[in-house]
Amino acid sequence: MPEGDSLHRAASRLQVLVGEQVEVETPHPRAAVKGLAAQLDGRRLEAVDAVGKNLLLRFEGGLVLRSHLRMSGRWRVEPRGAARVGKPWLVLRGPEHEAVLWSGAVLELVGDRAGPRLGPDILGEPPDYATMLRRLRGAPQERAVGDALLDQRLVAGIGNLWKAETLWEARISPWRQLSELADDELRASLEAAHRLMRAAVEGTRPLRHVYRRPGRACPRCGGIIRSAPQGPHARTAYWCPQCQVGGNPPAS
Ligand SMILES: [Zn+2]
């Protein structure tokens, strides 16, 4: 069983990634179903601490990933792109290093104890749409919907890919303010997020219509897909200005 000191050693090895924006992958199927990659990919890793028998990885936006190693789990830090055999639970990839978790055992997102609690889980069965709507309506209504959907205190679980694909599916511009959207429209986009993410969890390979496709043609209307940073963490929004109209997109 990993002892406290090996956890502290793992925490100190992981410090090379602190401050970096990380690419996140969950190659192991048992880790993939948790939807962690979608929530964490592209976020800055702010801190790594060993607390008791847990390693707590704190990401921007108040998300904390708890890793408990149990009997066989181990963290390795390797140069970016190092060759490996097998499917690790988690890979956090920075510009120069990647941290790799083997045999995850316990791997879960927990709310930041110092910060606000997470909103209802979009992958809930069934999802608590009423509370999500209440929280979205409790947020400043001048916030753009594309920014609000990534706020884990309002709705937990929607990452940057699913934000883009969900709003495209619902034909809603990420730049429209919450105040400009009817409850029906917000609810339809939450339902789309649940449907798309559920299908991905169950193994359907997600079709990307706009995510990371700037400059290409919208598969629905042929408009040219745009991208621009959005929200306090400047995460990239992708949308088709021809069939997702309205709001205040930045000038192209
Ligand atoms: Zn379009």
PDB file of C-alpha atoms and ligand atoms in Angstrom:
ATOM      1  CA  MET A   1       0.000   0.000   0.000  1.00  0.00           C
ATOM      2  CA  PRO A   2       1.425   3.393  -0.915  1.00  0.00           C
ATOM      3  CA  GLU A   3       2.397   5.149   2.285  1.00  0.00           C
ATOM      4  CA  GLY A   4       2.131   8.824   3.037  1.00  0.00           C
ATOM      5  CA  ASP A   5       5.719   9.470   2.059  1.00  0.00           C
ATOM      6  CA  SER A   6       5.296   7.942  -1.406  1.00  0.00           C
ATOM      7  CA  LEU A   7       2.249  10.143  -1.869  1.00  0.00           C
ATOM      8  CA  HIS A   8       4.319  13.162  -0.907  1.00  0.00           C
ATOM      9  CA  ARG A   9       6.995  12.073  -3.373  1.00  0.00           C
ATOM     10  CA  ALA A  10       4.341  11.778  -6.080  1.00  0.00           C
ATOM     11  CA  ALA A  11       3.031  15.226  -5.168  1.00  0.00           C
ATOM     12  CA  SER A  12       6.507  16.724  -5.431  1.00  0.00           C
ATOM     13  CA  ARG A  13       7.194  15.048  -8.804  1.00  0.00           C
ATOM     14  CA  LEU A  14       3.904  16.451 -10.106  1.00  0.00           C
ATOM     15  CA  GLN A  15       4.940  20.016  -9.242  1.00  0.00           C
ATOM     16  CA  VAL A  16       6.620  20.309 -12.683  1.00  0.00           C
ATOM     17  CA  LEU A  17       3.110  20.559 -14.150  1.00  0.00           C
ATOM     18  CA  VAL A  18       1.751  23.128 -11.713  1.00  0.00           C
ATOM     19  CA  GLY A  19       0.976  26.379 -13.488  1.00  0.00           C
ATOM     20  CA  GLU A  20       0.659  24.651 -16.857  1.00  0.00           C
ATOM     21  CA  GLN A  21      -2.430  24.342 -18.983  1.00  0.00           C
ATOM     22  CA  VAL A  22      -2.761  20.578 -19.362  1.00  0.00           C
ATOM     23  CA  GLU A  23      -4.200  18.278 -21.973  1.00  0.00           C
ATOM     24  CA  VAL A  24      -6.110  15.543 -20.195  1.00  0.00           C
ATOM     25  CA  GLU A  25      -6.773  12.009 -21.408  1.00  0.00           C
ATOM     26  CA  THR A  26      -8.297   8.999 -19.697  1.00  0.00           C
ATOM     27  CA  PRO A  27      -7.173   6.018 -21.838  1.00  0.00           C
ATOM     28  CA  HIS A  28      -8.445   3.325 -19.443  1.00  0.00           C
ATOM     29  CA  PRO A  29     -12.136   2.546 -20.102  1.00  0.00           C
ATOM     30  CA  ARG A  30     -12.989   2.528 -16.397  1.00  0.00           C
ATOM     31  CA  ALA A  31     -11.603   6.032 -16.102  1.00  0.00           C
ATOM     32  CA  ALA A  32     -13.091   7.210 -19.409  1.00  0.00           C
ATOM     33  CA  VAL A  33     -16.676   6.708 -18.225  1.00  0.00           C
ATOM     34  CA  LYS A  34     -16.189   9.323 -15.528  1.00  0.00           C
ATOM     35  CA  GLY A  35     -16.074  12.100 -18.131  1.00  0.00           C
ATOM     36  CA  LEU A  36     -13.087  13.680 -16.389  1.00  0.00           C
ATOM     37  CA  ALA A  37     -11.156  14.506 -19.540  1.00  0.00           C
ATOM     38  CA  ALA A  38     -13.994  16.635 -20.895  1.00  0.00           C
ATOM     39  CA  GLN A  39     -14.152  18.612 -17.682  1.00  0.00           C
ATOM     40  CA  LEU A  40     -10.450  19.093 -17.104  1.00  0.00           C
ATOM     41  CA  ASP A  41      -8.905  19.292 -20.586  1.00  0.00           C
ATOM     42  CA  GLY A  42      -7.312  22.668 -21.251  1.00  0.00           C
ATOM     43  CA  ARG A  43      -7.503  23.882 -17.646  1.00  0.00           C
ATOM     44  CA  ARG A  44      -4.523  25.140 -15.710  1.00  0.00           C
ATOM     45  CA  LEU A  45      -3.286  22.840 -12.953  1.00  0.00           C
ATOM     46  CA  GLU A  46      -3.038  25.162  -9.947  1.00  0.00           C
ATOM     47  CA  ALA A  47      -1.763  22.921  -7.163  1.00  0.00           C
ATOM     48  CA  VAL A  48      -0.975  19.339  -6.209  1.00  0.00           C
ATOM     49  CA  ASP A  49      -1.039  18.342  -2.535  1.00  0.00           C
ATOM     50  CA  ALA A  50      -0.862  15.093  -0.613  1.00  0.00           C
ATOM     51  CA  VAL A  51      -3.587  15.138   2.022  1.00  0.00           C
ATOM     52  CA  GLY A  52      -3.857  12.019   4.153  1.00  0.00           C
ATOM     53  CA  LYS A  53      -3.869   9.140   1.685  1.00  0.00           C
ATOM     54  CA  ASN A  54      -5.163  11.311  -1.126  1.00  0.00           C
ATOM     55  CA  LEU A  55      -3.494  13.303  -3.808  1.00  0.00           C
ATOM     56  CA  LEU A  56      -5.540  16.429  -4.508  1.00  0.00           C
ATOM     57  CA  LEU A  57      -5.036  18.084  -7.889  1.00  0.00           C
ATOM     58  CA  ARG A  58      -6.554  21.528  -7.988  1.00  0.00           C
ATOM     59  CA  PHE A  59      -7.528  22.954 -11.397  1.00  0.00           C
ATOM     60  CA  GLU A  60      -8.601  26.436 -12.386  1.00  0.00           C
ATOM     61  CA  GLY A  61     -12.313  27.015 -12.010  1.00  0.00           C
ATOM     62  CA  GLY A  62     -12.477  25.408  -8.554  1.00  0.00           C
ATOM     63  CA  LEU A  63     -12.269  21.784  -9.698  1.00  0.00           C
ATOM     64  CA  VAL A  64     -10.371  19.358  -7.496  1.00  0.00           C
ATOM     65  CA  LEU A  65      -9.464  15.864  -8.640  1.00  0.00           C
ATOM     66  CA  ARG A  66      -9.012  13.367  -5.816  1.00  0.00           C
ATOM     67  CA  SER A  67      -6.740  10.408  -6.474  1.00  0.00           C
ATOM     68  CA  HIS A  68      -6.476   7.662  -3.868  1.00  0.00           C
ATOM     69  CA  LEU A  69      -3.897   5.075  -4.840  1.00  0.00           C
ATOM     70  CA  ARG A  70      -5.217   2.103  -2.827  1.00  0.00           C
ATOM     71  CA  MET A  71      -2.974  -0.952  -3.259  1.00  0.00           C
ATOM     72  CA  SER A  72      -1.547  -0.661  -6.715  1.00  0.00           C
ATOM     73  CA  GLY A  73      -1.940   2.872  -7.995  1.00  0.00           C
ATOM     74  CA  ARG A  74       1.114   4.894  -8.935  1.00  0.00           C
ATOM     75  CA  TRP A  75       1.932   8.227 -10.515  1.00  0.00           C
ATOM     76  CA  ARG A  76       4.814   8.617 -12.960  1.00  0.00           C
ATOM     77  CA  VAL A  77       6.145  11.824 -14.435  1.00  0.00           C
ATOM     78  CA  GLU A  78       7.743  11.408 -17.851  1.00  0.00           C
ATOM     79  CA  PRO A  79       8.900  13.605 -20.726  1.00  0.00           C
ATOM     80  CA  ARG A  80       6.023  14.618 -22.967  1.00  0.00           C
ATOM     81  CA  GLY A  81       5.314  11.963 -25.586  1.00  0.00           C
ATOM     82  CA  ALA A  82       7.176   9.128 -23.827  1.00  0.00           C
ATOM     83  CA  ALA A  83       6.274   5.726 -25.285  1.00  0.00           C
ATOM     84  CA  ARG A  84       4.265   3.396 -23.058  1.00  0.00           C
ATOM     85  CA  VAL A  85       2.500   0.054 -23.190  1.00  0.00           C
ATOM     86  CA  GLY A  86      -0.980  -0.357 -21.731  1.00  0.00           C
ATOM     87  CA  LYS A  87      -3.772   1.998 -20.802  1.00  0.00           C
ATOM     88  CA  PRO A  88      -3.131   4.330 -17.883  1.00  0.00           C
ATOM     89  CA  TRP A  89      -6.085   5.820 -16.023  1.00  0.00           C
ATOM     90  CA  LEU A  90      -5.098   9.394 -16.525  1.00  0.00           C
ATOM     91  CA  VAL A  91      -2.563  11.407 -18.493  1.00  0.00           C
ATOM     92  CA  LEU A  92      -1.957  15.100 -17.727  1.00  0.00           C
ATOM     93  CA  ARG A  93       0.159  16.528 -20.528  1.00  0.00           C
ATOM     94  CA  GLY A  94       2.012  19.819 -20.236  1.00  0.00           C
ATOM     95  CA  PRO A  95       4.385  21.409 -22.749  1.00  0.00           C
ATOM     96  CA  GLU A  96       7.382  19.387 -21.515  1.00  0.00           C
ATOM     97  CA  HIS A  97       6.192  16.721 -19.108  1.00  0.00           C
ATOM     98  CA  GLU A  98       3.317  14.382 -18.661  1.00  0.00           C
ATOM     99  CA  ALA A  99       2.037  12.848 -15.455  1.00  0.00           C
ATOM    100  CA  VAL A 100       0.613   9.361 -15.832  1.00  0.00           C
ATOM    101  CA  LEU A 101      -1.603   7.580 -13.321  1.00  0.00           C
ATOM    102  CA  TRP A 102      -1.623   3.782 -13.472  1.00  0.00           C
ATOM    103  CA  SER A 103      -4.305   1.679 -11.742  1.00  0.00           C
ATOM    104  CA  GLY A 104      -6.399   4.583 -10.586  1.00  0.00           C
ATOM    105  CA  ALA A 105      -8.625   2.827  -8.023  1.00  0.00           C
ATOM    106  CA  VAL A 106     -10.215   6.054  -6.786  1.00  0.00           C
ATOM    107  CA  LEU A 107     -10.371   8.997  -9.108  1.00  0.00           C
ATOM    108  CA  GLU A 108     -13.120  11.557  -8.714  1.00  0.00           C
ATOM    109  CA  LEU A 109     -13.903  15.232  -8.944  1.00  0.00           C
ATOM    110  CA  VAL A 110     -14.775  16.811  -5.653  1.00  0.00           C
ATOM    111  CA  GLY A 111     -15.947  20.342  -4.973  1.00  0.00           C
ATOM    112  CA  ASP A 112     -13.392  22.844  -3.787  1.00  0.00           C
ATOM    113  CA  ARG A 113     -13.945  22.920  -0.048  1.00  0.00           C
ATOM    114  CA  ALA A 114     -12.848  26.529   0.058  1.00  0.00           C
ATOM    115  CA  GLY A 115     -15.135  27.452  -2.811  1.00  0.00           C
ATOM    116  CA  PRO A 116     -18.727  27.048  -3.881  1.00  0.00           C
ATOM    117  CA  ARG A 117     -20.246  23.627  -4.328  1.00  0.00           C
ATOM    118  CA  LEU A 118     -20.611  21.951  -7.692  1.00  0.00           C
ATOM    119  CA  GLY A 119     -23.898  22.235  -9.559  1.00  0.00           C
ATOM    120  CA  PRO A 120     -25.993  19.173 -10.454  1.00  0.00           C
ATOM    121  CA  ASP A 121     -24.230  16.579 -12.607  1.00  0.00           C
ATOM    122  CA  ILE A 122     -25.207  16.795 -16.278  1.00  0.00           C
ATOM    123  CA  LEU A 123     -24.692  13.010 -16.459  1.00  0.00           C
ATOM    124  CA  GLY A 124     -27.133  12.394 -13.577  1.00  0.00           C
ATOM    125  CA  GLU A 125     -29.857   9.806 -14.213  1.00  0.00           C
ATOM    126  CA  PRO A 126     -32.065  11.704 -14.446  1.00  0.00           C
ATOM    127  CA  PRO A 127     -30.287  15.065 -14.462  1.00  0.00           C
ATOM    128  CA  ASP A 128     -31.707  17.658 -12.087  1.00  0.00           C
ATOM    129  CA  TYR A 129     -32.639  20.190 -14.783  1.00  0.00           C
ATOM    130  CA  ALA A 130     -34.793  22.257 -12.396  1.00  0.00           C
ATOM    131  CA  THR A 131     -31.852  23.015 -10.095  1.00  0.00           C
ATOM    132  CA  MET A 132     -29.552  23.684 -13.059  1.00  0.00           C
ATOM    133  CA  LEU A 133     -32.056  26.211 -14.425  1.00  0.00           C
ATOM    134  CA  ARG A 134     -32.433  27.819 -11.009  1.00  0.00           C
ATOM    135  CA  ARG A 135     -28.669  28.196 -10.715  1.00  0.00           C
ATOM    136  CA  LEU A 136     -28.349  29.556 -14.259  1.00  0.00           C
ATOM    137  CA  ARG A 137     -31.054  32.108 -13.420  1.00  0.00           C
ATOM    138  CA  GLY A 138     -29.307  32.946 -10.161  1.00  0.00           C
ATOM    139  CA  ALA A 139     -26.099  33.866 -12.033  1.00  0.00           C
ATOM    140  CA  PRO A 140     -25.575  37.361 -13.460  1.00  0.00           C
ATOM    141  CA  GLN A 141     -27.882  37.378 -16.486  1.00  0.00           C
ATOM    142  CA  GLU A 142     -25.476  39.376 -18.637  1.00  0.00           C
ATOM    143  CA  ARG A 143     -23.150  36.357 -18.692  1.00  0.00           C
ATOM    144  CA  ALA A 144     -22.887  34.669 -22.076  1.00  0.00           C
ATOM    145  CA  VAL A 145     -24.448  31.220 -22.156  1.00  0.00           C
ATOM    146  CA  GLY A 146     -21.217  29.680 -23.492  1.00  0.00           C
ATOM    147  CA  ASP A 147     -19.380  30.961 -20.442  1.00  0.00           C
ATOM    148  CA  ALA A 148     -22.128  29.968 -17.983  1.00  0.00           C
ATOM    149  CA  LEU A 149     -22.331  26.372 -19.214  1.00  0.00           C
ATOM    150  CA  LEU A 150     -18.665  25.873 -18.250  1.00  0.00           C
ATOM    151  CA  ASP A 151     -19.210  27.194 -14.712  1.00  0.00           C
ATOM    152  CA  GLN A 152     -19.147  23.994 -12.658  1.00  0.00           C
ATOM    153  CA  ARG A 153     -21.031  25.692  -9.810  1.00  0.00           C
ATOM    154  CA  LEU A 154     -24.068  26.044 -12.089  1.00  0.00           C
ATOM    155  CA  VAL A 155     -23.908  22.739 -13.969  1.00  0.00           C
ATOM    156  CA  ALA A 156     -21.213  20.168 -13.284  1.00  0.00           C
ATOM    157  CA  GLY A 157     -19.670  18.137 -16.041  1.00  0.00           C
ATOM    158  CA  ILE A 158     -19.845  20.146 -19.255  1.00  0.00           C
ATOM    159  CA  GLY A 159     -16.369  20.637 -20.705  1.00  0.00           C
ATOM    160  CA  ASN A 160     -15.232  22.786 -23.581  1.00  0.00           C
ATOM    161  CA  LEU A 161     -15.919  20.181 -26.293  1.00  0.00           C
ATOM    162  CA  TRP A 162     -19.458  19.488 -25.084  1.00  0.00           C
ATOM    163  CA  LYS A 163     -20.227  23.158 -24.619  1.00  0.00           C
ATOM    164  CA  ALA A 164     -19.402  23.764 -28.287  1.00  0.00           C
ATOM    165  CA  GLU A 165     -21.254  20.724 -29.617  1.00  0.00           C
ATOM    166  CA  THR A 166     -24.277  21.236 -27.358  1.00  0.00           C
ATOM    167  CA  LEU A 167     -24.839  24.848 -28.371  1.00  0.00           C
ATOM    168  CA  TRP A 168     -24.399  23.949 -32.034  1.00  0.00           C
ATOM    169  CA  GLU A 169     -26.971  21.154 -31.613  1.00  0.00           C
ATOM    170  CA  ALA A 170     -29.395  23.590 -29.939  1.00  0.00           C
ATOM    171  CA  ARG A 171     -28.675  26.298 -32.575  1.00  0.00           C
ATOM    172  CA  ILE A 172     -27.788  28.783 -29.844  1.00  0.00           C
ATOM    173  CA  SER A 173     -24.895  31.235 -30.154  1.00  0.00           C
ATOM    174  CA  PRO A 174     -22.450  30.883 -27.228  1.00  0.00           C
ATOM    175  CA  TRP A 175     -22.392  34.699 -27.149  1.00  0.00           C
ATOM    176  CA  ARG A 176     -26.071  35.212 -26.290  1.00  0.00           C
ATOM    177  CA  GLN A 177     -26.599  36.477 -22.765  1.00  0.00           C
ATOM    178  CA  LEU A 178     -28.558  34.356 -20.302  1.00  0.00           C
ATOM    179  CA  SER A 179     -31.117  37.184 -20.170  1.00  0.00           C
ATOM    180  CA  GLU A 180     -31.774  36.745 -23.907  1.00  0.00           C
ATOM    181  CA  LEU A 181     -32.598  33.054 -23.556  1.00  0.00           C
ATOM    182  CA  ALA A 182     -35.971  31.627 -22.598  1.00  0.00           C
ATOM    183  CA  ASP A 183     -36.112  28.837 -20.008  1.00  0.00           C
ATOM    184  CA  ASP A 184     -37.142  26.488 -22.836  1.00  0.00           C
ATOM    185  CA  GLU A 185     -33.973  27.286 -24.762  1.00  0.00           C
ATOM    186  CA  LEU A 186     -31.733  26.788 -21.729  1.00  0.00           C
ATOM    187  CA  ARG A 187     -33.474  23.538 -20.910  1.00  0.00           C
ATOM    188  CA  ALA A 188     -33.153  22.323 -24.523  1.00  0.00           C
ATOM    189  CA  SER A 189     -29.409  22.975 -24.450  1.00  0.00           C
ATOM    190  CA  LEU A 190     -29.012  21.143 -21.124  1.00  0.00           C
ATOM    191  CA  GLU A 191     -30.968  18.220 -22.546  1.00  0.00           C
ATOM    192  CA  ALA A 192     -28.755  18.210 -25.630  1.00  0.00           C
ATOM    193  CA  ALA A 193     -25.646  18.166 -23.415  1.00  0.00           C
ATOM    194  CA  HIS A 194     -26.997  15.228 -21.439  1.00  0.00           C
ATOM    195  CA  ARG A 195     -27.969  13.298 -24.574  1.00  0.00           C
ATOM    196  CA  LEU A 196     -24.650  13.843 -26.362  1.00  0.00           C
ATOM    197  CA  MET A 197     -22.510  13.149 -23.304  1.00  0.00           C
ATOM    198  CA  ARG A 198     -24.506  10.048 -22.335  1.00  0.00           C
ATOM    199  CA  ALA A 199     -24.028   8.635 -25.834  1.00  0.00           C
ATOM    200  CA  ALA A 200     -20.290   9.278 -25.590  1.00  0.00           C
ATOM    201  CA  VAL A 201     -20.091   7.585 -22.190  1.00  0.00           C
ATOM    202  CA  GLU A 202     -21.889   4.590 -23.644  1.00  0.00           C
ATOM    203  CA  GLY A 203     -19.281   4.328 -26.357  1.00  0.00           C
ATOM    204  CA  THR A 204     -20.733   6.155 -29.361  1.00  0.00           C
ATOM    205  CA  ARG A 205     -17.870   7.969 -30.993  1.00  0.00           C
ATOM    206  CA  PRO A 206     -18.796  11.644 -30.744  1.00  0.00           C
ATOM    207  CA  LEU A 207     -19.200  13.530 -33.997  1.00  0.00           C
ATOM    208  CA  ARG A 208     -17.531  16.905 -33.874  1.00  0.00           C
ATOM    209  CA  HIS A 209     -19.477  19.475 -35.827  1.00  0.00           C
ATOM    210  CA  VAL A 210     -17.760  22.665 -34.673  1.00  0.00           C
ATOM    211  CA  TYR A 211     -15.240  21.812 -31.940  1.00  0.00           C
ATOM    212  CA  ARG A 212     -11.711  22.517 -33.187  1.00  0.00           C
ATOM    213  CA  ARG A 213     -13.025  23.099 -36.720  1.00  0.00           C
ATOM    214  CA  PRO A 214     -12.570  26.849 -37.183  1.00  0.00           C
ATOM    215  CA  GLY A 215     -12.478  27.971 -40.815  1.00  0.00           C
ATOM    216  CA  ARG A 216     -14.283  24.854 -42.003  1.00  0.00           C
ATOM    217  CA  ALA A 217     -17.840  24.621 -43.253  1.00  0.00           C
ATOM    218  CA  CYS A 218     -20.705  24.064 -40.833  1.00  0.00           C
ATOM    219  CA  PRO A 219     -22.115  20.605 -41.627  1.00  0.00           C
ATOM    220  CA  ARG A 220     -25.654  21.970 -41.209  1.00  0.00           C
ATOM    221  CA  CYS A 221     -25.691  25.211 -43.165  1.00  0.00           C
ATOM    222  CA  GLY A 222     -22.290  25.618 -44.817  1.00  0.00           C
ATOM    223  CA  GLY A 223     -21.421  28.744 -42.805  1.00  0.00           C
ATOM    224  CA  ILE A 224     -17.769  29.179 -41.842  1.00  0.00           C
ATOM    225  CA  ILE A 225     -17.102  28.049 -38.292  1.00  0.00           C
ATOM    226  CA  ARG A 226     -15.432  30.594 -36.035  1.00  0.00           C
ATOM    227  CA  SER A 227     -13.451  30.366 -32.817  1.00  0.00           C
ATOM    228  CA  ALA A 228     -12.652  32.943 -30.145  1.00  0.00           C
ATOM    229  CA  PRO A 229     -11.635  32.934 -26.486  1.00  0.00           C
ATOM    230  CA  GLN A 230     -14.569  33.241 -24.110  1.00  0.00           C
ATOM    231  CA  GLY A 231     -15.066  33.768 -20.391  1.00  0.00           C
ATOM    232  CA  PRO A 232     -12.708  34.549 -17.505  1.00  0.00           C
ATOM    233  CA  HIS A 233     -10.417  31.622 -18.359  1.00  0.00           C
ATOM    234  CA  ALA A 234     -10.383  32.471 -22.095  1.00  0.00           C
ATOM    235  CA  ARG A 235     -11.322  28.973 -23.164  1.00  0.00           C
ATOM    236  CA  THR A 236     -11.923  28.733 -26.899  1.00  0.00           C
ATOM    237  CA  ALA A 237     -15.523  28.849 -28.114  1.00  0.00           C
ATOM    238  CA  TYR A 238     -16.419  27.350 -31.507  1.00  0.00           C
ATOM    239  CA  TRP A 239     -19.639  28.253 -33.310  1.00  0.00           C
ATOM    240  CA  CYS A 240     -21.259  28.766 -36.701  1.00  0.00           C
ATOM    241  CA  PRO A 241     -22.221  32.443 -36.983  1.00  0.00           C
ATOM    242  CA  GLN A 242     -24.760  31.593 -39.694  1.00  0.00           C
ATOM    243  CA  CYS A 243     -26.964  29.150 -37.769  1.00  0.00           C
ATOM    244  CA  GLN A 244     -26.025  30.186 -34.213  1.00  0.00           C
ATOM    245  CA  VAL A 245     -26.854  33.865 -34.441  1.00  0.00           C
ATOM    246  CA  GLY A 246     -27.147  36.627 -31.896  1.00  0.00           C
ATOM    247  CA  GLY A 247     -25.333  37.757 -28.797  1.00  0.00           C
ATOM    248  CA  ASN A 248     -22.166  39.775 -28.975  1.00  0.00           C
ATOM    249  CA  PRO A 249     -19.441  37.759 -30.679  1.00  0.00           C
ATOM    250  CA  PRO A 250     -16.028  39.433 -30.952  1.00  0.00           C
ATOM    251  CA  ALA A 251     -15.363  41.041 -34.337  1.00  0.00           C
ATOM    252  CA  SER A 252     -13.708  38.639 -36.765  1.00  0.00           C
TER     253      SER A 252
HETATM  254 ZN    ZN B   1     -24.276  26.559 -39.488  1.00  0.00          ZN
END
